[in-house]
């Protein structure tokens, strides 16, 4: 078959059509015995040739989850598509029936299916002993471990009949899942809610935005507050119908961060104007006296939704720190260092409380969605350690995996996939977080290559054993 013209359909962006369960026989180094659980990575992996391959957007493919199960110093690999209703319908038809992100308003699916296919391809979360596959504009799908079978779509017992964005937040102290979604067509443009640790929806409110409808990818929480980002990737169906893109950068719409009490309704939200920019991903937020501190990857502008050209240097995010003074209403913000980073992660036991360490991937200078190093950020002195991948090898999101009986914030491993484009081989790297600069303690070769994708997640063996049954 000829190589696809669209760069996101060729090379290691091309989908795999095999679903396998195999041991990982080749390991360089030693897999630590005190690491037990599942390294999971999801991403787009289209089942069928897109209707319009030229218009294929890297967000478009059907969700596929890749898992490396690590236990007793050994590893095995498994990958499965998320069996969404749309995936099953297209399987029955034997072809793609939905268009993609660049085809909004241009490709009409049949009348008996929703306008958009829930792709379940963006991120994963662990909440109420369930593994959830998330997608910006649809309900989560529950997946089962270890086999990655799709259990069902969930609306939390009917209590949240909306989408759950790709990045809800789990409060590790209360077990609550703090969720939001956005509507590009009608106010309230944002819905916000809380699901308790048993999966029951306890609070919902609709938040009207002062400007145009916008795309909101992530949020942040502290122990008492939630942060909603109104940043100017605006939606316009008229723009899409006139040959433009539905979501586009429109700085005149301004940039604000809304802070509301965790159980507050929309009337309690306070908007803080910030410098125009965009946050795709947060490290963490927490309270310090009257201040809310937010650390995030922030870019001065973005055209990530437009794939017709390479990403420019000023579209690559930098580590950014905001301070919102709830008493005075003042905001201060600063760029911390100049390393272009994304896919920010922390030890998730510290979500909402002060953290010292963050982990992120460093952008490759020219390969848009690919990364050439993983970075450990230490807030004490804002020091960074950078672990570069060998030439020709590219990584994506690394996550923190606590050591069994972990005792300190960085007592664990930093785990992620690295792909060697020369050898066409993928490895799962395991880095000791406290000896970060020493390089990986284990490089686990996956038995088949893992296409580039989006977010990763770690589920400990102890959590997986508590998984909700039936
Ligand atoms: Fe994301």
Coordinates of C-alpha atoms and ligand atoms in Angstrom, one line a residue:
X1 CA 0.0 0.0 0.0
X2 CA 1.3 3.5 -0.9
X3 CA 2.4 5.7 2.0
X4 CA -0.3 8.0 3.0
X5 CA 0.2 11.7 2.1
X6 CA -1.2 12.9 5.4
X7 CA 1.7 12.9 7.9
X8 CA -0.6 11.7 10.7
X9 CA -1.4 8.5 8.8
X10 CA 2.2 7.4 8.0
X11 CA 5.3 6.3 9.8
X12 CA 4.7 5.7 13.5
X13 CA 1.5 7.8 13.4
X14 CA -0.1 5.1 11.2
X15 CA -2.6 2.9 13.1
X16 CA -2.0 -0.7 14.0
X17 CA -4.7 -3.2 13.2
X18 CA -3.5 -6.0 15.4
X19 CA -4.7 -6.5 18.9
X20 CA -2.3 -8.7 20.8
X21 CA -1.5 -10.0 24.3
X22 CA 2.2 -11.0 24.5
X23 CA 5.1 -11.1 27.0
X24 CA 7.8 -8.5 26.7
X25 CA 10.8 -10.8 26.2
X26 CA 13.5 -8.2 25.6
X27 CA 14.5 -6.0 28.4
X28 CA 17.6 -3.9 28.8
X29 CA 18.5 -3.3 32.4
X30 CA 16.3 -4.6 35.3
X31 CA 12.6 -4.1 35.9
X32 CA 12.3 -3.1 39.5
X33 CA 10.6 -5.6 41.7
X34 CA 9.0 -2.8 43.7
X35 CA 7.0 -1.5 40.7
X36 CA 3.7 -3.3 40.3
X37 CA 0.8 -2.2 38.0
X38 CA -0.2 -1.1 34.6
X39 CA 1.4 1.5 32.4
X40 CA -1.3 2.6 30.0
X41 CA -1.2 4.8 27.0
X42 CA -4.2 5.8 24.9
X43 CA -4.3 7.4 21.5
X44 CA -6.1 7.7 18.1
X45 CA -5.9 4.6 16.0
X46 CA -8.4 4.7 13.2
X47 CA -10.1 1.4 12.4
X48 CA -10.9 2.3 8.8
X49 CA -9.4 4.6 6.1
X50 CA -10.8 8.1 6.8
X51 CA -13.5 9.3 4.4
X52 CA -11.2 12.2 3.5
X53 CA -7.6 11.2 4.3
X54 CA -6.3 14.7 3.3
X55 CA -8.4 16.2 6.0
X56 CA -7.5 13.6 8.7
X57 CA -6.6 15.4 11.9
X58 CA -4.3 13.7 14.5
X59 CA -7.2 13.9 17.0
X60 CA -9.5 11.8 14.8
X61 CA -8.7 8.1 15.3
X62 CA -10.6 5.5 17.3
X63 CA -9.2 5.2 20.8
X64 CA -6.8 2.3 21.4
X65 CA -5.2 1.6 24.7
X66 CA -1.7 0.0 25.0
X67 CA -0.8 -1.5 28.4
X68 CA 2.5 -2.7 29.8
X69 CA 1.7 -4.8 32.9
X70 CA 4.7 -4.8 35.3
X71 CA 4.9 -7.3 38.1
X72 CA 7.6 -9.3 39.9
X73 CA 10.3 -7.8 37.6
X74 CA 8.5 -9.0 34.5
X75 CA 6.4 -7.3 31.9
X76 CA 3.7 -8.1 29.4
X77 CA 2.0 -6.0 26.7
X78 CA -1.6 -5.8 25.5
X79 CA -3.4 -3.5 23.2
X80 CA -7.2 -3.1 22.6
X81 CA -9.4 -0.7 20.8
X82 CA -12.1 1.0 23.0
X83 CA -15.3 -0.6 21.7
X84 CA -17.5 2.5 21.4
X85 CA -20.9 2.4 19.8
X86 CA -19.4 4.3 16.8
X87 CA -16.5 1.8 16.5
X88 CA -19.0 -1.1 16.5
X89 CA -21.3 0.6 14.0
X90 CA -18.4 1.3 11.6
X91 CA -17.1 -2.3 12.0
X92 CA -20.6 -3.5 11.0
X93 CA -20.6 -1.2 7.9
X94 CA -17.0 -2.1 7.1
X95 CA -16.0 1.5 6.5
X96 CA -15.8 4.9 8.1
X97 CA -19.1 6.8 8.3
X98 CA -18.1 9.8 10.3
X99 CA -15.8 12.6 9.2
X100 CA -13.2 14.1 11.5
X101 CA -12.2 17.3 13.3
X102 CA -11.5 19.1 10.0
X103 CA -14.7 18.0 8.5
X104 CA -17.2 19.5 11.0
X105 CA -20.1 20.8 9.0
X106 CA -18.7 19.2 5.8
X107 CA -19.2 15.4 6.2
X108 CA -22.7 14.3 7.3
X109 CA -23.0 10.9 8.9
X110 CA -26.2 8.8 8.4
X111 CA -29.3 10.3 10.0
X112 CA -29.6 7.5 12.6
X113 CA -26.3 8.1 14.4
X114 CA -25.0 11.1 16.4
X115 CA -23.3 13.9 14.6
X116 CA -20.0 13.0 16.2
X117 CA -18.4 9.7 17.0
X118 CA -17.3 9.4 20.6
X119 CA -13.6 8.5 19.9
X120 CA -12.6 7.6 23.5
X121 CA -9.1 8.3 22.4
X122 CA -7.6 11.1 24.5
X123 CA -6.9 10.3 28.2
X124 CA -7.5 7.8 31.0
X125 CA -8.5 8.3 34.6
X126 CA -8.9 6.0 37.6
X127 CA -11.9 6.8 39.7
X128 CA -14.2 4.8 42.1
X129 CA -12.2 1.7 41.2
X130 CA -12.9 2.1 37.6
X131 CA -10.7 2.8 34.6
X132 CA -12.2 5.4 32.4
X133 CA -11.3 6.2 28.8
X134 CA -12.0 9.8 28.1
X135 CA -12.7 12.0 25.1
X136 CA -13.3 15.7 25.1
X137 CA -16.9 15.7 23.8
X138 CA -18.5 12.4 25.0
X139 CA -19.2 10.2 27.9
X140 CA -16.4 8.2 29.5
X141 CA -16.1 4.5 28.6
X142 CA -15.3 2.1 31.4
X143 CA -12.5 -0.4 30.6
X144 CA -11.6 -3.6 32.5
X145 CA -8.1 -4.6 33.7
X146 CA -6.1 -6.6 32.9
X147 CA -7.8 -7.4 29.6
X148 CA -8.7 -3.9 28.5
X149 CA -12.2 -5.0 27.4
X150 CA -14.7 -2.2 27.2
X151 CA -17.4 -2.6 29.8
X152 CA -19.7 0.3 28.8
X153 CA -20.2 4.0 28.4
X154 CA -21.1 5.7 31.7
X155 CA -23.2 8.8 32.6
X156 CA -22.7 8.1 36.3
X157 CA -26.2 6.7 36.8
X158 CA -27.8 9.4 34.8
X159 CA -26.5 12.1 37.0
X160 CA -24.1 13.6 34.4
X161 CA -25.8 13.4 31.0
X162 CA -23.0 15.5 29.4
X163 CA -19.5 14.9 28.1
X164 CA -16.6 14.6 30.5
X165 CA -13.6 16.4 29.1
X166 CA -10.3 14.5 28.8
X167 CA -8.9 15.9 32.0
X168 CA -11.3 15.7 35.0
X169 CA -9.4 15.7 38.3
X170 CA -9.5 13.1 41.0
X171 CA -9.0 14.4 44.5
X172 CA -6.8 11.7 46.1
X173 CA -7.9 12.7 49.6
X174 CA -11.7 12.6 49.1
X175 CA -12.0 10.3 46.1
X176 CA -14.2 12.9 44.3
X177 CA -14.0 13.3 40.5
X178 CA -14.3 16.9 39.5
X179 CA -15.6 17.1 36.0
X180 CA -16.4 19.7 33.4
X181 CA -17.4 19.9 29.8
X182 CA -18.0 22.7 27.3
X183 CA -20.6 23.3 24.7
X184 CA -19.6 25.1 21.5
X185 CA -23.1 26.1 20.6
X186 CA -25.2 27.3 23.6
X187 CA -24.9 28.9 27.0
X188 CA -24.0 27.8 29.6
X189 CA -20.9 27.1 27.6
X190 CA -19.3 25.2 30.5
X191 CA -20.9 22.6 32.8
X192 CA -19.1 21.7 36.0
X193 CA -19.8 18.9 38.5
X194 CA -18.6 16.6 41.2
X195 CA -18.9 12.8 41.3
X196 CA -18.3 11.3 44.7
X197 CA -15.9 8.4 45.4
X198 CA -18.8 5.9 44.8
X199 CA -19.6 7.3 41.4
X200 CA -22.7 9.3 42.5
X201 CA -23.1 12.9 41.1
X202 CA -23.3 15.3 44.0
X203 CA -23.2 18.7 42.4
X204 CA -23.7 20.3 38.9
X205 CA -23.8 23.9 37.8
X206 CA -23.7 25.6 34.4
X207 CA -21.2 28.4 33.9
X208 CA -21.8 31.1 31.3
X209 CA -18.7 32.5 29.7
X210 CA -18.5 36.2 29.0
X211 CA -17.2 35.9 25.4
X212 CA -17.4 33.3 22.6
X213 CA -17.6 29.6 23.2
X214 CA -14.1 28.2 23.6
X215 CA -12.3 24.8 23.7
X216 CA -11.2 24.0 27.3
X217 CA -8.9 21.1 27.5
X218 CA -7.8 20.9 31.2
X219 CA -8.8 22.3 34.6
X220 CA -7.2 22.4 38.1
X221 CA -8.3 21.9 41.6
X222 CA -7.1 22.9 45.1
X223 CA -8.4 21.5 48.3
X224 CA -11.3 24.0 48.3
X225 CA -11.4 25.5 44.8
X226 CA -11.7 24.6 41.2
X227 CA -10.1 26.5 38.3
X228 CA -11.8 26.9 34.8
X229 CA -9.8 28.3 31.9
X230 CA -11.5 30.6 29.4
X231 CA -8.7 30.9 26.8
X232 CA -9.2 32.0 23.2
X233 CA -9.5 28.9 21.0
X234 CA -12.9 29.9 19.9
X235 CA -15.6 27.8 18.1
X236 CA -17.4 29.1 15.0
X237 CA -19.5 26.9 12.8
X238 CA -19.7 29.9 10.3
X239 CA -15.9 29.9 10.1
X240 CA -16.0 26.1 9.4
X241 CA -18.7 26.4 6.8
X242 CA -16.6 29.2 5.0
X243 CA -13.6 26.9 4.6
X244 CA -11.9 27.8 7.9
X245 CA -11.4 25.6 10.9
X246 CA -14.2 25.2 13.6
X247 CA -11.8 25.9 16.5
X248 CA -9.3 28.7 15.9
X249 CA -7.0 31.1 17.8
X250 CA -8.9 34.3 18.4
X251 CA -6.8 36.4 20.9
X252 CA -9.4 39.3 20.9
X253 CA -11.6 37.0 23.0
X254 CA -9.2 37.4 25.9
X255 CA -7.9 35.0 28.5
X256 CA -9.4 34.4 32.0
X257 CA -9.2 31.9 34.8
X258 CA -12.4 31.4 36.8
X259 CA -12.0 30.2 40.4
X260 CA -15.0 28.8 42.2
X261 CA -15.5 27.0 45.5
X262 CA -15.5 23.2 44.9
X263 CA -19.3 23.0 45.6
X264 CA -20.0 26.6 44.4
X265 CA -22.6 27.4 41.8
X266 CA -21.9 29.6 38.8
X267 CA -22.7 32.8 40.8
X268 CA -19.7 32.1 43.0
X269 CA -17.1 32.1 40.2
X270 CA -14.5 34.9 40.1
X271 CA -12.8 35.6 36.9
X272 CA -9.2 36.7 36.8
X273 CA -7.8 38.2 33.6
X274 CA -4.5 36.8 32.6
X275 CA -2.0 37.4 29.7
X276 CA -3.4 36.0 26.5
X277 CA -2.3 32.5 26.1
X278 CA -3.5 28.9 26.2
X279 CA -3.1 26.1 28.7
X280 CA -3.4 22.6 27.3
X281 CA -2.2 20.9 30.5
X282 CA -1.7 21.6 34.1
X283 CA 0.9 20.4 36.5
X284 CA -1.0 21.2 39.7
X285 CA -2.7 23.9 41.8
X286 CA -2.9 24.5 45.5
X287 CA -3.6 27.1 48.1
X288 CA -1.1 29.3 50.0
X289 CA -2.9 31.6 52.4
X290 CA -5.2 33.8 50.3
X291 CA -3.5 32.8 47.1
X292 CA -4.2 30.0 44.7
X293 CA -1.0 28.9 42.9
X294 CA -1.3 27.3 39.5
X295 CA 1.5 25.7 37.6
X296 CA 0.9 24.7 34.0
X297 CA 2.3 24.4 30.5
X298 CA 1.3 27.6 28.9
X299 CA 1.7 28.8 25.3
X300 CA 1.5 32.4 24.0
X301 CA -0.7 31.2 21.1
X302 CA -1.7 28.0 19.6
X303 CA -2.6 26.6 16.2
X304 CA -2.4 23.0 17.3
X305 CA -5.8 22.4 15.7
X306 CA -4.4 23.4 12.4
X307 CA -2.2 20.6 11.0
X308 CA -1.4 22.1 7.6
X309 CA 1.9 23.5 8.8
X310 CA 4.6 22.7 11.4
X311 CA 4.3 24.1 14.9
X312 CA 6.2 27.4 15.4
X313 CA 8.6 27.8 18.4
X314 CA 6.3 30.3 20.1
X315 CA 3.5 27.8 20.0
X316 CA 5.4 25.4 22.2
X317 CA 4.4 25.7 25.8
X318 CA 6.7 26.7 28.7
X319 CA 6.4 26.0 32.4
X320 CA 4.3 28.9 33.8
X321 CA 3.3 29.8 37.3
X322 CA 0.3 31.9 38.2
X323 CA -0.7 33.3 41.6
X324 CA -4.3 34.4 42.1
X325 CA -4.9 36.5 45.2
X326 CA -8.4 35.8 46.3
X327 CA -8.3 38.7 48.8
X328 CA -7.0 41.5 46.6
X329 CA -8.1 40.1 43.2
X330 CA -4.6 40.5 41.8
X331 CA -2.9 38.1 39.5
X332 CA 0.8 37.5 39.0
X333 CA 2.3 35.2 36.4
X334 CA 5.8 34.2 35.4
X335 CA 7.4 32.0 32.8
X336 CA 9.7 29.6 34.6
X337 CA 12.7 28.7 32.4
X338 CA 12.8 28.4 28.7
X339 CA 12.5 24.6 28.1
X340 CA 9.6 23.9 25.8
X341 CA 7.5 21.3 27.5
X342 CA 4.1 19.6 27.5
X343 CA 2.3 16.6 28.9
X344 CA 2.9 17.8 32.4
X345 CA 2.4 15.3 35.2
X346 CA 2.9 14.9 38.9
X347 CA 2.7 12.3 41.6
X348 CA -1.1 12.1 41.6
X349 CA -1.3 11.5 45.3
X350 CA -0.5 15.3 45.5
X351 CA -3.3 16.7 43.2
X352 CA -4.6 19.9 44.8
X353 CA -1.9 20.3 47.4
X354 CA 1.7 21.7 47.2
X355 CA 4.0 19.7 45.0
X356 CA 7.7 19.9 44.7
X357 CA 8.2 17.8 41.6
X358 CA 6.7 17.9 38.1
X359 CA 7.5 15.8 35.0
X360 CA 7.0 16.8 31.4
X361 CA 8.2 16.0 27.9
X362 CA 10.4 18.4 26.0
X363 CA 9.3 19.4 22.5
X364 CA 11.4 18.3 19.6
X365 CA 12.4 21.6 17.8
X366 CA 10.6 20.7 14.6
X367 CA 8.6 17.5 14.9
X368 CA 5.3 19.0 16.1
X369 CA 3.7 16.5 18.4
X370 CA 6.9 14.6 19.3
X371 CA 9.3 15.0 22.2
X372 CA 13.1 14.4 22.4
X373 CA 13.6 14.4 26.2
X374 CA 11.8 14.0 29.5
X375 CA 12.2 16.6 32.2
X376 CA 12.0 16.5 36.0
X377 CA 11.2 19.9 37.5
X378 CA 12.1 20.6 41.1
X379 CA 10.3 23.7 42.5
X380 CA 13.1 24.2 45.0
X381 CA 15.1 26.7 43.0
X382 CA 13.2 25.8 39.9
X383 CA 15.9 23.3 38.9
X384 CA 15.4 20.9 36.1
X385 CA 17.0 17.6 35.1
X386 CA 16.7 16.7 31.4
X387 CA 17.0 13.1 30.2
X388 CA 17.4 13.2 26.4
X389 CA 16.4 10.3 24.2
X390 CA 18.9 8.9 21.8
X391 CA 19.0 10.6 18.3
X392 CA 16.1 9.3 16.1
X393 CA 14.0 8.3 19.1
X394 CA 10.9 10.1 20.2
X395 CA 8.9 10.0 23.4
X396 CA 5.5 11.2 24.5
X397 CA 3.9 11.4 27.9
X398 CA 5.7 10.0 30.8
X399 CA 3.8 9.5 34.1
X400 CA 4.9 9.0 37.7
X401 CA 4.4 5.5 39.1
X402 CA 4.8 5.3 42.9
X403 CA 7.1 2.6 44.2
X404 CA 5.1 -0.1 46.2
X405 CA 4.8 1.4 49.7
X406 CA 6.2 4.8 48.4
X407 CA 7.2 7.1 51.1
X408 CA 8.1 10.4 49.5
X409 CA 6.7 12.6 46.6
X410 CA 9.4 11.4 44.2
X411 CA 9.7 7.8 45.6
X412 CA 8.9 5.9 42.5
X413 CA 9.5 5.7 38.7
X414 CA 8.8 7.8 35.7
X415 CA 7.4 5.6 32.9
X416 CA 6.7 6.2 29.3
X417 CA 7.1 5.0 25.7
X418 CA 10.0 5.9 23.5
X419 CA 9.9 5.0 19.8
X420 CA 13.0 4.4 17.7
X421 CA 12.1 5.5 14.2
X422 CA 15.3 4.0 12.7
X423 CA 14.7 0.5 14.1
X424 CA 10.9 0.9 14.1
X425 CA 10.8 -0.4 17.7
X426 CA 9.1 0.9 20.8
X427 CA 10.4 0.6 24.3
X428 CA 8.7 1.4 27.7
X429 CA 11.3 3.3 29.7
X430 CA 11.3 3.0 33.5
X431 CA 13.4 5.8 35.2
X432 CA 14.0 5.9 38.9
X433 CA 12.6 9.3 39.8
X434 CA 15.2 10.0 42.5
X435 CA 18.1 9.1 40.1
X436 CA 16.5 10.7 37.1
X437 CA 19.7 11.8 35.4
X438 CA 21.1 8.3 35.5
X439 CA 18.8 7.2 32.7
X440 CA 16.3 4.3 32.6
X441 CA 16.8 1.4 34.9
X442 CA 14.8 -0.7 32.4
X443 CA 14.0 -0.4 28.8
X444 CA 11.2 -2.8 28.0
X445 CA 10.8 -3.6 24.3
X446 CA 7.1 -4.0 23.4
X447 CA 6.4 -7.0 21.2
X448 CA 4.9 -4.8 18.5
X449 CA 5.4 -1.1 17.9
X450 CA 3.2 1.4 19.6
X451 CA 1.9 4.2 17.3
X452 CA 2.3 7.7 18.6
X453 CA -0.6 8.8 20.7
X454 CA -1.8 11.0 23.6
X455 CA -2.0 10.5 27.3
X456 CA -0.6 7.9 29.6
X457 CA -1.7 6.7 33.0
X458 CA -0.4 4.4 35.8
X459 CA -2.8 2.1 37.7
X460 CA -1.1 0.3 40.6
X461 CA -1.7 -3.4 41.0
X462 CA -3.3 -2.7 44.4
X463 CA -5.8 -0.3 42.7
X464 CA -6.5 -2.7 39.9
X465 CA -7.3 -5.4 42.4
X466 CA -10.0 -3.2 43.8
X467 CA -11.6 -2.7 40.4
X468 CA -15.4 -2.6 40.5
X469 CA -16.8 -5.9 39.4
X470 CA -19.7 -6.6 37.2
Ligands
LIG1 FE1 -4.7 16.4 27.0

